[in-house]
Coordinates of C-alpha atoms and ligand atoms in Angstrom, one line a residue:
X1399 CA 94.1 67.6 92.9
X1400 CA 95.7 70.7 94.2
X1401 CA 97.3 73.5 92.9
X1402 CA 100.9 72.7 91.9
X1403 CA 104.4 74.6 92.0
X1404 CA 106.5 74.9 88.5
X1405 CA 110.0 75.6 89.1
X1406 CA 111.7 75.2 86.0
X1407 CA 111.3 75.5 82.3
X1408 CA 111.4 72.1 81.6
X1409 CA 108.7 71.7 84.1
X1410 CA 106.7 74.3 82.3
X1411 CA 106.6 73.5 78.9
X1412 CA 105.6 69.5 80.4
X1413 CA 102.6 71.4 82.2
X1414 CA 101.3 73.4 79.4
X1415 CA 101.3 70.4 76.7
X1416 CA 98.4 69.4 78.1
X1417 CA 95.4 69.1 75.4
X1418 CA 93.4 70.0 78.8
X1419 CA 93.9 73.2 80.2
X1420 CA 96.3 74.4 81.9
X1421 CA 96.1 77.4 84.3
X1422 CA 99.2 78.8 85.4
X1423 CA 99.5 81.3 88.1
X1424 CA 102.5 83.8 87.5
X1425 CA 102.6 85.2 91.6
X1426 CA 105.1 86.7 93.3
X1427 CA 105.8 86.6 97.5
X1428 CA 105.8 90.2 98.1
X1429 CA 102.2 90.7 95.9
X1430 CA 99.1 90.4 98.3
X1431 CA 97.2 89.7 95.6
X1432 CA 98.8 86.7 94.4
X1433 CA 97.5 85.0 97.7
X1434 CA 93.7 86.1 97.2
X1435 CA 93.7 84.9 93.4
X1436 CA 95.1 81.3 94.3
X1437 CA 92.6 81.3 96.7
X1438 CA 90.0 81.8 93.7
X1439 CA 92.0 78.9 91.8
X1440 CA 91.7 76.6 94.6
X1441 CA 87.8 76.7 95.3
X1442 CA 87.1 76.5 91.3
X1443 CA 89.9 73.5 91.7
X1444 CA 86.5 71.8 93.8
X1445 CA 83.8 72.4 91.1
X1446 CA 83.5 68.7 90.1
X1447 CA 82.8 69.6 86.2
X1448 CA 86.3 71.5 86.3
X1449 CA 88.3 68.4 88.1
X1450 CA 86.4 66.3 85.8
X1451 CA 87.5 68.2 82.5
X1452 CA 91.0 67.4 84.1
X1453 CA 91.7 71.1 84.1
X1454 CA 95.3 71.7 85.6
X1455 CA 96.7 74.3 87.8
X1456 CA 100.0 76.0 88.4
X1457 CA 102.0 78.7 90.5
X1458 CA 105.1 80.0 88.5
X1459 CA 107.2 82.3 90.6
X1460 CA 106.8 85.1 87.7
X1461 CA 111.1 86.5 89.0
X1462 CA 112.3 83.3 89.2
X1463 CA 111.2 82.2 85.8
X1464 CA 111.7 85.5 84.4
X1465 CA 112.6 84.0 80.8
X1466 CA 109.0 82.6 80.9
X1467 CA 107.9 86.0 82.0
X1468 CA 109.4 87.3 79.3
X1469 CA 108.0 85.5 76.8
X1470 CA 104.7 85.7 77.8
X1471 CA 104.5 89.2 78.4
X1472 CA 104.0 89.1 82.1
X1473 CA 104.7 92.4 83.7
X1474 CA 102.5 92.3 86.6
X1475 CA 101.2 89.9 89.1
X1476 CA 99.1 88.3 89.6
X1477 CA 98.6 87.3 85.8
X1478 CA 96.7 84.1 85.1
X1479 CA 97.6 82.6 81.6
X1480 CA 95.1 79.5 80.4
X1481 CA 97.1 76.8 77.9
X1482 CA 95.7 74.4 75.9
X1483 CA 98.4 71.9 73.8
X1484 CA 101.4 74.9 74.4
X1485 CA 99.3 77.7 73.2
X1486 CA 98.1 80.5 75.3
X1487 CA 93.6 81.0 75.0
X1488 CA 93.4 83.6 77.3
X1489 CA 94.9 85.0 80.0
X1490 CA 93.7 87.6 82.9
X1491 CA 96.1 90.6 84.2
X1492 CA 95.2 91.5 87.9
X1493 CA 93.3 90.2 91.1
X1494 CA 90.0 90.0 89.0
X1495 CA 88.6 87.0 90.7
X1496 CA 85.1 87.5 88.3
X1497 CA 86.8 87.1 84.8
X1498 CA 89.3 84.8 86.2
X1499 CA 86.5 82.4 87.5
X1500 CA 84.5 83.6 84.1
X1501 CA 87.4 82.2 81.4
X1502 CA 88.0 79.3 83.5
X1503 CA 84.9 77.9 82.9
X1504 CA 84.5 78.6 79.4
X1505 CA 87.8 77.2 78.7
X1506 CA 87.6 73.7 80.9
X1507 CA 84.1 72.9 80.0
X1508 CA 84.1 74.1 76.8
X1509 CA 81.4 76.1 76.6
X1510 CA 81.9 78.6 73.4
X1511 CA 85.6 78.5 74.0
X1512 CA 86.6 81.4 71.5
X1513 CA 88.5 80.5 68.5
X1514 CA 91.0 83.3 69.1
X1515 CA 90.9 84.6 72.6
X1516 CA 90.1 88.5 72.4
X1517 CA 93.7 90.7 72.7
X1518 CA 93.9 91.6 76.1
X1519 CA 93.0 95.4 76.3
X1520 CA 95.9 98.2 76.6
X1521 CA 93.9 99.4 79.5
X1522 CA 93.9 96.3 81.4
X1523 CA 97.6 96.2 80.8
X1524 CA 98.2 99.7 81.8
X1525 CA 96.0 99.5 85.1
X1526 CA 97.7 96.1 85.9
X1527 CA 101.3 98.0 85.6
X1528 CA 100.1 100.5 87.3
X1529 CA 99.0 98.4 90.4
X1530 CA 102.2 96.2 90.1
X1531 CA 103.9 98.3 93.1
X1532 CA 102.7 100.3 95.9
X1533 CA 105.6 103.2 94.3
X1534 CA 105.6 102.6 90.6
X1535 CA 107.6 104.4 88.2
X1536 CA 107.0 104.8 84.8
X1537 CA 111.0 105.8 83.4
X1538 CA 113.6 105.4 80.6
X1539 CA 115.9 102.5 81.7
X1540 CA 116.0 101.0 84.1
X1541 CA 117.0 102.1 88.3
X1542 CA 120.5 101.1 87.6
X1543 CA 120.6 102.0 84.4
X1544 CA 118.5 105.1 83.6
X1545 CA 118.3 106.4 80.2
X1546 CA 117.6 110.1 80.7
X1547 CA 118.1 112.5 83.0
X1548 CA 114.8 112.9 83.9
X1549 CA 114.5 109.7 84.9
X1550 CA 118.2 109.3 86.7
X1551 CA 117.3 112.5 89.4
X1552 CA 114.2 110.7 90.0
X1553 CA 115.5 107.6 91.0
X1554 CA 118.4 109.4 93.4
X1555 CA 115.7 111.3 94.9
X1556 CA 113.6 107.9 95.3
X1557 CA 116.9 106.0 96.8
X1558 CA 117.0 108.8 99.1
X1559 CA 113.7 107.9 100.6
X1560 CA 114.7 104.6 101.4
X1561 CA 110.8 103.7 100.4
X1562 CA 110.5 101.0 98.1
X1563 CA 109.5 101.0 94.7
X1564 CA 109.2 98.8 91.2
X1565 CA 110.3 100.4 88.0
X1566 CA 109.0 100.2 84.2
X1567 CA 111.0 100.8 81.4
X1568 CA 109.0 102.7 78.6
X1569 CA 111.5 102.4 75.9
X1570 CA 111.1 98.9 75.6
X1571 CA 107.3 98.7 75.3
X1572 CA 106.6 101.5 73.0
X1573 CA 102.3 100.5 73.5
X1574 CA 103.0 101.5 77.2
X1575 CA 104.9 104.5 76.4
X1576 CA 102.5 106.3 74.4
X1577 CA 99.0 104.5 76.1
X1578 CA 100.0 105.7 79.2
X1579 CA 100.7 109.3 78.4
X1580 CA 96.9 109.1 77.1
X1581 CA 95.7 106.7 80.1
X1582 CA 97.1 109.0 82.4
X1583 CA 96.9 112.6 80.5
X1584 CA 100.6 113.1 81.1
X1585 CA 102.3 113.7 78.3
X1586 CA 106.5 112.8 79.4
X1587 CA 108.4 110.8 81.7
X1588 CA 108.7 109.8 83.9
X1589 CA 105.7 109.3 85.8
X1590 CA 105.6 107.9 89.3
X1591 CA 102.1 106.3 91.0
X1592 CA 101.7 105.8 94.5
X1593 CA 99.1 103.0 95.2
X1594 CA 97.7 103.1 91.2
X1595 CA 97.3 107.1 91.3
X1596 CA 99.6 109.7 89.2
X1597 CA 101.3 111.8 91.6
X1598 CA 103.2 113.4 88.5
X1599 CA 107.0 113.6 86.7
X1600 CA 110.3 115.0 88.3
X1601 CA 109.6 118.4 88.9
X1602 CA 106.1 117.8 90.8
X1603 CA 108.7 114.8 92.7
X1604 CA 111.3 117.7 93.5
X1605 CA 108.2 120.1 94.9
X1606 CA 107.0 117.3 97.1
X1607 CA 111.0 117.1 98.2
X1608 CA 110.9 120.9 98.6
X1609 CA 107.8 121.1 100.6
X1610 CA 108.7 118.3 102.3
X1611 CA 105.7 116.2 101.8
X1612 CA 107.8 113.3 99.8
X1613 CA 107.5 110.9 102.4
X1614 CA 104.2 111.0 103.1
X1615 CA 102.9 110.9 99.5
X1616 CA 105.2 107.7 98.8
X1617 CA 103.7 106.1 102.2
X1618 CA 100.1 107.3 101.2
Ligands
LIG405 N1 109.4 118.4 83.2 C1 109.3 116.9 83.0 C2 110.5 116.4 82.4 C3 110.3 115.1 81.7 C4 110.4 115.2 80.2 O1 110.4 116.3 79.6 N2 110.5 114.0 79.6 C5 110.5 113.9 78.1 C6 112.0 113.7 77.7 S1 112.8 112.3 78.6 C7 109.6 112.8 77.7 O2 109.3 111.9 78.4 N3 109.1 112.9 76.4 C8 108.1 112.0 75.9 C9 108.7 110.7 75.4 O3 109.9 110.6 75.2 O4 107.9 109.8 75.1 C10 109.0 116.3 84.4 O5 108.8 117.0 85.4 O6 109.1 115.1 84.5

């Protein structure tokens, strides 16, 4: 058994049929994380009670298959989603190597197997996010498309960096947009975070530019 590659749709909804579970991997190249949690997949792939329960196990490139993505409401990697007959039992946002070891378990050998797997926390989601990128920003619309001013100076400045960076777009998750300001105690947008810490909205951005410490902060 190792851990295998879906590439399609068609090859997706096949995998996650399964009345076993199913464990599928959404990764991405670029995320270091990715590579440390398929690690975690491939030694619990050796537990013999888990290759006996005939537990499965999947990468999905989480761009690639962004329509899946989509659906499932994965807007970080890693996220680990567990199927059982096309439904979704639980699922893990972020490198947490514990809890994804943890419902892996319960799930393939049964053990109290929840009837309805808890809602994953706002918190998890919003940490997650927050980690997705090195430079994360938190915005209305999107870096080609912004939706406010606000947020269009903030992306120019950013281009101007040359430093790359993910983006979020608030107005499409409205739990994000007002967990976040609460998460983080800042009340507008946007918000950019450098390596999963607030460095603030545009006008703390155009001091930074000002004082010349931009760079830096972005490369922390
Ligand atoms: N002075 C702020 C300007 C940003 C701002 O005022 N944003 C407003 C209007 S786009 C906002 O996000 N309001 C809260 C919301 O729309 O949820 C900054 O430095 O970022």
């Amino acid at each position: 058994m190792s851990v295998s590659t879906v590439e399609s749709v068609e090859k997706f909804v096949n995998f996650i049929k399964s009345p076993t579970l199913t464990v599928v991997h959404f990764a991405a190249d670029w995320a270091d994380q990715c590579g440390q949690v398929t690690e975690v997949l491939r030694e619990l792939l050796k537990i013999p009670e888990i290759q006996a329960s005939k537990t499965q196990f999947a990468i999905c490139d989480a761009e690639n298959l962004s329509e899946i993505s989509l659906q499932y409401k994965v807007d970080s990697v890693p996220t680990v989603i567990l199927f059982k007959n096309g439904e979704q039992v639980d699922r893990v946002d972020g490198a947490d190597a514990a809890q994804i070891t943890a419902k892996v378990k319960t799930h393939s050998l049964g053990k109290a197997a929840p009837v309805n797997a808890a809602p994953q926390k706002l918190e998890d989601r919003l940490k997650a996010l927050i980690n997705r990128h090195n430079v994360m920003v938190f915005m209305k619309g999107s870096r080609d498309a912004p939706r406010c001013g606000f947020s269009r100076t903030l992306i120019q400045i950013l281009n101007g960096t040359g430093v790359s960076y993910d983006t979020f777009d608030i107005l499409t998750d409205e739990e994000v947009r007002q967990g976040l300001k609460e998460y983080s105690d800042w009340p507008t947008y946007p918000q950019l975070y450098v390596k999963g810490e607030l460095i603030g909205g545009l006008d703390i951005i155009k001091e930074l530019q000002t004082n010349g410490e931009l760079d830096a902060t972005l490369k922390a």
